[in-house]
């Protein structure tokens, strides 16, 4: 199954980056959301894919059965999902506030920190 | 030595820093009289180092210290031999006098406490430089002297000239310090030794190494910049912007000698080669001549002295470069003599300035009666500087001529250089000591009168010490000159010269120098006018060059910033993604490690394929969406499809979490978007779209190839097996994922939930923050006066 | 979105979801579930309640400020780690006790306290984000 997943991850990354390259904040935000999925699936696939057997030690066993899914990437991804969500929310609010303040949603018109014609620094001491 | 000795030595090494800590507080309580208390700190250092004199005079070198980073062989250790002892005594002895002098000089100044603090910090740093044994300590203290010197030169920071001088000194000496660091690292690498005391055994290995020249040049870069050798001499006269105690202490007696100290210290290791014996005399000689010629041009007492300091440093470097027995003895004697007389003369200049209100030599005269003690101190120092008996300066001058006199043209040229240099220094010394005191009294901005004891004590003691060192030469040779010369030469040396003149070439050359000096003194005004015309004709100097370099750097950085930071997010993104793609694909291309073409997974079941196919459909819909509702829904579709994938492939926890997160994401996205009045659709021109698509395809393809080749490698299950095996038996949990999160990797999770919480806080404050009206941003510049503020008050 | 149906259902739906979230939280150590998932379910429940009945109603219902809930959660998690220091084992080592309550053996552990902390952090943080966005800058 891994080649299919690799293809899928490639597609997710491509779309995320394509959206990032757009000048519109809202599309960049959607790119960020997709990028989170892309990275999570990347980690998931790198830990190898198995079907349907969750990494739960069942019944009277003391040890995880052979053939169960790899628990380590899942633990990494679980927290990553929550963090990327809160990060996404932060970006969303940031973009929203920037839109309110600057009255534009185009990144190339947001030039407060890097003005278009910035004066040279003073040459004296 | 008793067992407590290392502890006491460590204590005296940090004592100046401790004193610096209490100085502002003490000054608030005691005013300028705090000087008497604070001077106890350098005095204690002086006394402590005096205790080493006996052992060091017998040829011992005291080492000690504490391991700091043992794994890197880095230690906090000191080496006290004749060289460092002499320096330590000069630093602490003159330091004591300077602290007292500062109290008198800046009496009543509100910033006196800070001044004391900086001075004592500098003292501690300088002491560290000369006693350091480990390279790292040497470098740290070395740069610390540059920084404290910067603080002291820029002390009067409201004046632009001060700021400029401070920056200049910091750039030149700090930059030199970096060169020194490089040099020390080279030496460390070649010899494998990081302590000066162990380095002396590796001199031959270093000289034979192919990296010798590199080590030499970088070390010289450090030493020459610190000791103001031509053409890096320009910062030193500018440093005279500092209050006079600073000039007297840092820029004549101690800090500028750090470069000379370094050369002397490394002479046994780096010296005795053609490069050493060519470069040092050449630069030193050039500095000697340039310094004295420029000194003649000046009329300001401090600037005259500053330029002669430059030339004296040149003389010292030149002598160190010759490396012969007499040359080293001469360098040692001259170094001590110079510290004494130059410190005294600077303090005299400051005293005259303080009591008369001017230090322009053409506006001063007849102060002999008004300031008798100052006059005595000035004369003593000037005689020593002129090299007349019975002062220690005379010993130095005699020894210099002994050293230089050899019947070959190379040496003769330097004799000529020395005569011109010494003769002109003779002129300056007497110009400073005689011109203001003799002749008819001249009206000065303040009525001239003798200064307070705090001010005249320093120059008087230094002048008398110069006399004592000359008269009691057997004693001073035994405890100072001989041990120091031995340390510089790297073998036992004995300095024997005494004040009783003995007939010979050296005496003749001394007489020639004096005659030349007297002649030049009588023509001083014409010489000065001639130099002024010459300098005007040249027009450009390293000083102006410094300004040009600095503004060039600023312009260059502006130009570079404009190129690499054009302020366009899409450009930054494109560059970043191209680099990511290159990082992913290039290694595979270069090493030919492409993943093999995978076969179609035969075991893929229909429902799995359907779920996997939903994701690209959702993605395509996001890209092509013409309105925001479609975009949000499509985004949700691909998210839920990913959640389903997790479900199908054995990750129920992930699946649940992903479902919840996608739901919440769609909800808040909708909440914001309804208010945002934005168009989600794309407005890029088609060409631009194609380029962007190509870039993202390269990146995405790179990740795909990367993942393919990762999954085609054999999988190391060690970690996963560990968690599977111990989750139940140790951590009592059947859900391995949860056990990893809350137990095995609990500390990580703690950090992650802290991140979640901080993000929530940030979002909340972003939502709640008041939005100023558009257009107000430009008014927030603090440098711009705001009209409405004035009205409000 | 304040339809009558949604408004009438929302309180029940929310309480059910919160109950379910606590169930998911507690069973997390042995079955799929845990603090993160539980917290997200509870936060969505509160978000739905907010959409249906207004932010003020949610704020009344949870009584504490969401950020305060979050902070308490973080403190709980950190203290659960510190607890092990008193037992002279390294920071964050799990400690277990098995008291009998009403004749049933209950497994209590510092790990559970930690997971509850995670739950509270997630509930508080996500809830504060959602509520903040729902009410916007109206106040």
Coordinates of C-alpha atoms in Angstrom, one line a residue, chain B residues 245-610:
Chain B
X245 CA 41.8 59.2 33.2
X246 CA 40.7 56.8 30.5
X247 CA 43.4 58.1 28.1
X248 CA 46.0 57.9 30.8
X249 CA 45.2 54.4 31.8
X250 CA 43.7 52.5 28.8
X251 CA 45.2 54.3 25.9
X252 CA 48.7 54.8 27.1
X253 CA 49.7 52.6 30.0
X254 CA 47.8 49.4 29.8
X255 CA 45.3 48.3 27.1
X256 CA 47.2 49.4 24.1
X257 CA 50.1 47.3 25.4
X258 CA 48.0 44.2 25.3
X259 CA 49.1 43.7 21.6
X260 CA 52.7 44.1 22.6
X261 CA 52.1 41.8 25.5
X262 CA 50.8 39.2 23.1
X263 CA 53.8 39.5 20.8
X264 CA 56.2 39.2 23.7
X265 CA 54.3 36.3 25.1
X266 CA 54.4 34.4 21.8
X267 CA 57.9 35.5 20.9
X268 CA 59.4 32.1 22.2
X269 CA 56.8 30.2 20.1
X270 CA 56.3 32.3 16.9
X271 CA 59.5 34.3 16.9
X272 CA 62.9 33.7 15.5
X273 CA 61.7 33.3 11.9
X274 CA 62.3 35.4 8.8
X275 CA 58.6 36.4 8.8
X276 CA 58.6 37.5 12.4
X277 CA 61.9 39.4 12.1
X278 CA 60.7 41.2 8.9
X279 CA 57.0 42.0 9.6
X280 CA 57.4 43.3 13.1
X281 CA 60.3 45.7 12.6
X282 CA 58.7 47.0 9.4
X283 CA 55.3 47.7 10.8
X284 CA 56.8 48.9 14.1
X285 CA 59.3 51.2 12.4
X286 CA 56.6 52.7 10.1
X287 CA 54.4 53.2 13.1
X288 CA 57.2 54.9 15.0
X289 CA 57.9 57.4 12.3
X290 CA 54.2 58.1 11.4
X291 CA 53.2 58.5 15.0
X292 CA 55.9 61.0 15.9
X293 CA 55.4 63.0 12.7
X294 CA 51.7 63.2 13.3
X295 CA 52.3 64.1 17.0
X296 CA 54.4 67.1 15.9
X297 CA 51.4 68.4 13.9
X298 CA 49.1 68.6 17.0
X299 CA 48.6 71.4 19.4
X300 CA 46.2 69.7 21.8
X301 CA 48.2 68.2 24.7
X302 CA 46.3 65.0 24.8
X303 CA 46.5 64.4 21.0
X304 CA 50.3 65.1 21.1
X305 CA 50.7 62.5 23.8
X306 CA 48.3 60.1 21.9
X307 CA 50.4 60.1 18.8
X308 CA 53.6 59.6 20.7
X309 CA 51.9 56.6 22.3
X310 CA 51.3 55.3 18.8
X311 CA 55.0 55.7 18.0
X312 CA 56.1 54.2 21.3
X313 CA 54.0 51.1 20.6
X314 CA 55.7 51.0 17.2
X315 CA 59.1 51.1 18.9
X316 CA 58.1 48.3 21.2
X317 CA 56.8 46.1 18.3
X318 CA 60.0 46.9 16.4
X319 CA 62.2 45.8 19.3
X320 CA 60.2 42.7 19.9
X321 CA 60.6 41.8 16.3
X322 CA 64.4 42.0 16.4
X323 CA 64.3 39.4 19.1
X324 CA 68.0 39.7 20.1
X325 CA 69.1 39.7 23.7
X326 CA 69.5 43.5 23.9
X327 CA 66.4 44.2 21.9
X328 CA 64.3 42.3 24.3
X329 CA 65.9 44.0 27.3
X330 CA 65.3 47.3 25.6
X331 CA 61.7 46.5 24.9
X332 CA 61.2 45.4 28.5
X333 CA 62.8 48.5 29.9
X334 CA 61.0 50.8 27.5
X335 CA 57.7 49.2 28.1
X336 CA 57.9 49.9 31.9
X337 CA 59.4 53.3 31.4
X338 CA 56.7 54.2 28.9
X339 CA 53.9 53.1 31.1
X340 CA 55.2 55.3 33.9
X341 CA 56.0 58.5 32.0
X342 CA 53.1 58.4 29.6
X343 CA 50.6 57.7 32.4
X344 CA 52.0 60.6 34.3
X345 CA 52.1 63.0 31.3
X346 CA 48.5 62.2 30.5
X347 CA 47.4 62.9 34.0
X348 CA 49.4 66.1 33.9
X349 CA 47.6 67.1 30.7
X350 CA 44.3 66.3 32.4
X351 CA 45.3 68.2 35.4
X352 CA 46.2 71.3 33.4
X353 CA 43.0 71.0 31.5
X354 CA 41.0 70.6 34.7
X355 CA 42.6 73.6 36.4
X356 CA 43.0 76.0 33.5
X357 CA 40.1 75.1 31.3
X358 CA 42.2 74.5 28.2
X359 CA 44.8 72.0 26.9
X360 CA 45.7 73.8 23.7
X361 CA 49.5 74.2 24.0
X362 CA 49.5 77.5 22.2
X363 CA 47.2 79.0 24.9
X364 CA 49.2 77.9 27.9
X365 CA 52.3 79.3 29.6
X366 CA 53.9 80.2 32.9
X367 CA 52.1 77.7 35.0
X368 CA 55.3 76.9 37.0
X369 CA 54.4 79.2 39.9
X370 CA 50.7 78.4 40.0
X371 CA 51.1 74.6 39.8
X372 CA 54.4 73.7 41.4
X373 CA 53.7 70.0 42.2
X374 CA 52.3 69.4 38.8
X375 CA 55.4 71.0 37.3
X376 CA 57.6 68.6 39.3
X377 CA 55.7 65.6 38.1
X378 CA 55.6 66.8 34.5
X379 CA 59.4 67.4 34.5
X380 CA 60.1 64.0 36.0
X381 CA 58.0 62.3 33.4
X382 CA 59.3 64.4 30.5
X383 CA 62.9 63.7 31.4
X384 CA 62.2 60.0 31.5
X385 CA 60.4 60.2 28.1
X386 CA 63.3 62.2 26.7
X387 CA 65.6 59.4 27.8
X388 CA 67.9 61.5 30.1
X389 CA 69.6 60.1 33.1
X390 CA 69.0 59.2 35.9
X391 CA 65.5 58.1 34.9
X392 CA 64.5 54.7 33.7
X393 CA 63.8 56.1 30.3
X394 CA 67.5 56.7 29.9
X395 CA 68.2 53.0 30.6
X396 CA 65.7 52.1 28.0
X397 CA 67.1 54.4 25.4
X398 CA 70.7 53.2 25.9
X399 CA 69.6 49.6 25.6
X400 CA 67.7 50.4 22.4
X401 CA 70.8 51.7 20.8
X402 CA 72.8 48.7 22.0
X403 CA 70.2 46.5 20.4
X404 CA 70.0 48.3 17.1
X405 CA 73.6 49.0 16.5
X406 CA 75.1 46.5 14.2
X407 CA 77.1 47.1 11.1
X408 CA 74.6 46.1 8.5
X409 CA 72.4 48.3 6.3
X410 CA 69.1 46.7 7.6
X411 CA 70.0 47.6 11.1
X412 CA 71.4 51.0 10.2
X413 CA 68.1 52.0 8.7
X414 CA 66.3 51.2 11.9
X415 CA 68.9 53.1 13.9
X416 CA 68.0 56.1 11.7
X417 CA 64.3 55.4 12.4
X418 CA 64.9 55.2 16.1
X419 CA 66.9 58.4 16.2
X420 CA 64.2 60.3 14.3
X421 CA 61.5 58.7 16.5
X422 CA 63.2 59.2 19.8
X423 CA 64.3 62.7 18.9
X424 CA 60.8 63.7 18.0
X425 CA 59.4 62.1 21.2
X426 CA 62.0 64.1 23.1
X427 CA 60.5 67.2 21.4
X428 CA 56.9 66.3 22.3
X429 CA 57.9 65.3 25.9
X430 CA 59.4 68.6 26.5
X431 CA 56.8 70.5 24.6
X432 CA 54.2 69.1 27.0
X433 CA 56.3 69.5 30.1
X434 CA 58.0 72.9 29.4
X435 CA 55.8 74.9 27.1
X436 CA 52.9 75.2 29.6
X437 CA 55.0 75.9 32.6
X438 CA 57.7 78.3 31.4
X439 CA 57.5 81.7 29.8
X440 CA 55.2 84.5 30.7
X441 CA 51.8 83.5 32.3
X442 CA 49.1 83.4 29.8
X443 CA 45.5 84.1 30.7
X444 CA 43.5 80.9 30.6
X445 CA 39.7 80.2 30.7
X446 CA 40.0 79.4 34.4
X447 CA 42.4 81.0 36.8
X448 CA 45.2 78.5 37.1
X449 CA 45.9 77.0 40.6
X450 CA 47.3 73.8 42.0
X451 CA 44.8 70.9 41.8
X452 CA 43.7 68.8 44.7
X453 CA 45.7 65.9 46.1
X454 CA 43.6 63.3 44.3
X455 CA 44.8 64.8 41.0
X456 CA 48.5 65.4 41.6
X457 CA 49.2 62.3 43.6
X458 CA 49.1 60.0 40.5
X459 CA 51.5 61.8 38.2
X460 CA 53.9 62.6 41.1
X461 CA 54.1 58.9 42.3
X462 CA 54.6 57.7 38.7
X463 CA 57.3 60.3 38.0
X464 CA 59.1 59.4 41.2
X465 CA 58.8 55.7 40.4
X466 CA 60.5 56.4 37.1
X467 CA 63.3 58.1 39.0
X468 CA 63.6 55.3 41.5
X469 CA 63.5 52.6 38.9
X470 CA 66.4 54.3 37.2
X471 CA 68.5 55.0 40.3
X472 CA 67.9 51.7 41.9
X473 CA 68.5 49.8 38.7
X474 CA 70.0 46.7 40.3
X475 CA 66.9 46.2 42.3
X476 CA 64.4 46.9 39.5
X477 CA 66.4 44.6 37.1
X478 CA 66.4 41.8 39.6
X479 CA 62.7 41.8 40.3
X480 CA 61.2 43.3 37.1
X481 CA 63.4 43.6 34.0
X482 CA 65.4 40.4 34.1
X483 CA 62.5 38.0 34.9
X484 CA 60.4 39.7 32.2
X485 CA 63.2 39.6 29.6
X486 CA 63.6 35.9 30.4
X487 CA 60.0 35.3 29.9
X488 CA 60.0 37.1 26.6
X489 CA 63.1 35.5 25.3
X490 CA 62.1 32.0 26.5
X491 CA 65.4 31.5 28.2
X492 CA 67.2 33.0 31.3
X493 CA 68.3 36.6 30.6
X494 CA 69.9 39.2 32.9
X495 CA 69.5 42.9 32.3
X496 CA 72.5 44.8 33.6
X497 CA 72.4 48.3 32.3
X498 CA 72.8 51.1 34.9
X499 CA 72.4 54.9 34.9
X500 CA 76.2 55.5 34.9
X501 CA 76.9 56.4 31.3
X502 CA 79.5 54.2 29.7
X503 CA 81.3 55.4 26.6
X504 CA 80.3 53.6 23.5
X505 CA 78.2 53.7 20.4
X506 CA 75.0 53.7 22.4
X507 CA 76.0 56.9 24.3
X508 CA 77.0 58.6 21.1
X509 CA 73.7 57.7 19.5
X510 CA 71.9 59.0 22.6
X511 CA 73.8 62.3 22.3
X512 CA 72.9 62.5 18.6
X513 CA 69.3 61.9 19.5
X514 CA 69.3 64.7 22.1
X515 CA 71.0 67.1 19.7
X516 CA 68.4 66.3 17.1
X517 CA 65.7 66.7 19.6
X518 CA 66.9 70.1 20.8
X519 CA 67.2 71.3 17.2
X520 CA 63.7 70.1 16.4
X521 CA 62.3 71.6 19.5
X522 CA 63.5 75.0 18.5
X523 CA 61.9 74.6 15.1
X524 CA 58.7 73.1 16.5
X525 CA 56.4 75.7 15.1
X526 CA 57.8 75.4 11.6
X527 CA 57.8 71.7 11.7
X528 CA 54.2 71.8 12.8
X529 CA 53.2 74.1 10.0
X530 CA 55.1 71.9 7.5
X531 CA 53.3 68.8 8.7
X532 CA 50.0 70.5 8.5
X533 CA 50.6 71.5 4.9
X534 CA 51.8 68.0 4.1
X535 CA 48.7 66.3 5.6
X536 CA 46.5 68.8 3.8
X537 CA 48.1 67.9 0.6
X538 CA 47.6 64.1 1.2
X539 CA 44.0 64.8 2.2
X540 CA 43.0 61.2 2.8
X541 CA 43.9 59.1 5.9
X542 CA 42.9 55.8 7.4
X543 CA 40.6 57.7 9.7
X544 CA 38.5 58.9 6.8
X545 CA 38.9 55.5 5.2
X546 CA 37.2 54.0 8.3
X547 CA 34.1 56.2 7.7
X548 CA 34.1 55.2 4.0
X549 CA 34.3 51.5 4.9
X550 CA 31.5 51.8 7.4
X551 CA 29.2 53.7 5.1
X552 CA 30.1 51.3 2.4
X553 CA 29.1 48.4 4.6
X554 CA 25.8 50.1 5.5
X555 CA 25.1 50.7 1.8
X556 CA 26.0 47.2 0.8
X557 CA 23.8 45.7 3.5
X558 CA 20.9 48.0 2.4
X559 CA 21.4 46.8 -1.2
X560 CA 21.6 43.2 -0.2
X561 CA 18.5 43.5 2.0
X562 CA 16.6 45.0 -0.8
X563 CA 17.5 42.1 -3.0
X564 CA 16.9 39.2 -0.6
X565 CA 14.0 40.8 1.3
X566 CA 11.9 42.5 -1.3
X567 CA 8.9 42.3 1.1
X568 CA 6.9 40.0 -1.1
X569 CA 5.6 36.8 0.6
X570 CA 5.2 34.9 -2.7
X571 CA 8.9 35.5 -3.6
X572 CA 10.0 34.2 -0.1
X573 CA 7.7 31.2 -0.5
X574 CA 8.9 30.4 -4.0
X575 CA 12.6 30.5 -3.0
X576 CA 11.9 28.4 0.1
X577 CA 10.0 25.8 -1.8
X578 CA 12.6 25.6 -4.5
X579 CA 15.2 25.0 -1.9
X580 CA 13.1 22.3 -0.3
X581 CA 12.7 20.6 -3.7
X582 CA 16.4 20.9 -4.3
X583 CA 17.2 19.4 -0.9
X584 CA 14.9 16.5 -1.6
X585 CA 15.7 15.7 -5.2
X586 CA 19.3 16.7 -5.7
X587 CA 20.9 14.1 -3.4
X588 CA 18.9 11.4 -5.1
X589 CA 19.9 12.7 -8.5
X590 CA 23.6 13.1 -7.6
X591 CA 24.0 9.7 -6.0
X592 CA 21.6 8.0 -8.4
X593 CA 19.6 6.7 -5.5
X594 CA 16.1 6.9 -7.0
X595 CA 13.5 4.6 -5.5
X596 CA 12.7 1.7 -7.7
X597 CA 9.4 1.8 -9.6
X598 CA 6.8 0.3 -7.3
X599 CA 4.4 -2.3 -8.4
X600 CA 0.6 -1.8 -8.2
X601 CA -0.5 -3.0 -4.7
X602 CA -2.5 -6.1 -5.7
X603 CA -4.0 -6.4 -2.2
X604 CA -5.6 -3.0 -2.3
X605 CA -9.3 -3.4 -1.7
X606 CA -12.0 -1.5 -3.5
X607 CA -13.3 0.5 -0.5
X608 CA -9.7 1.5 0.4
X609 CA -9.1 2.8 -3.1
X610 CA -12.4 4.8 -3.0

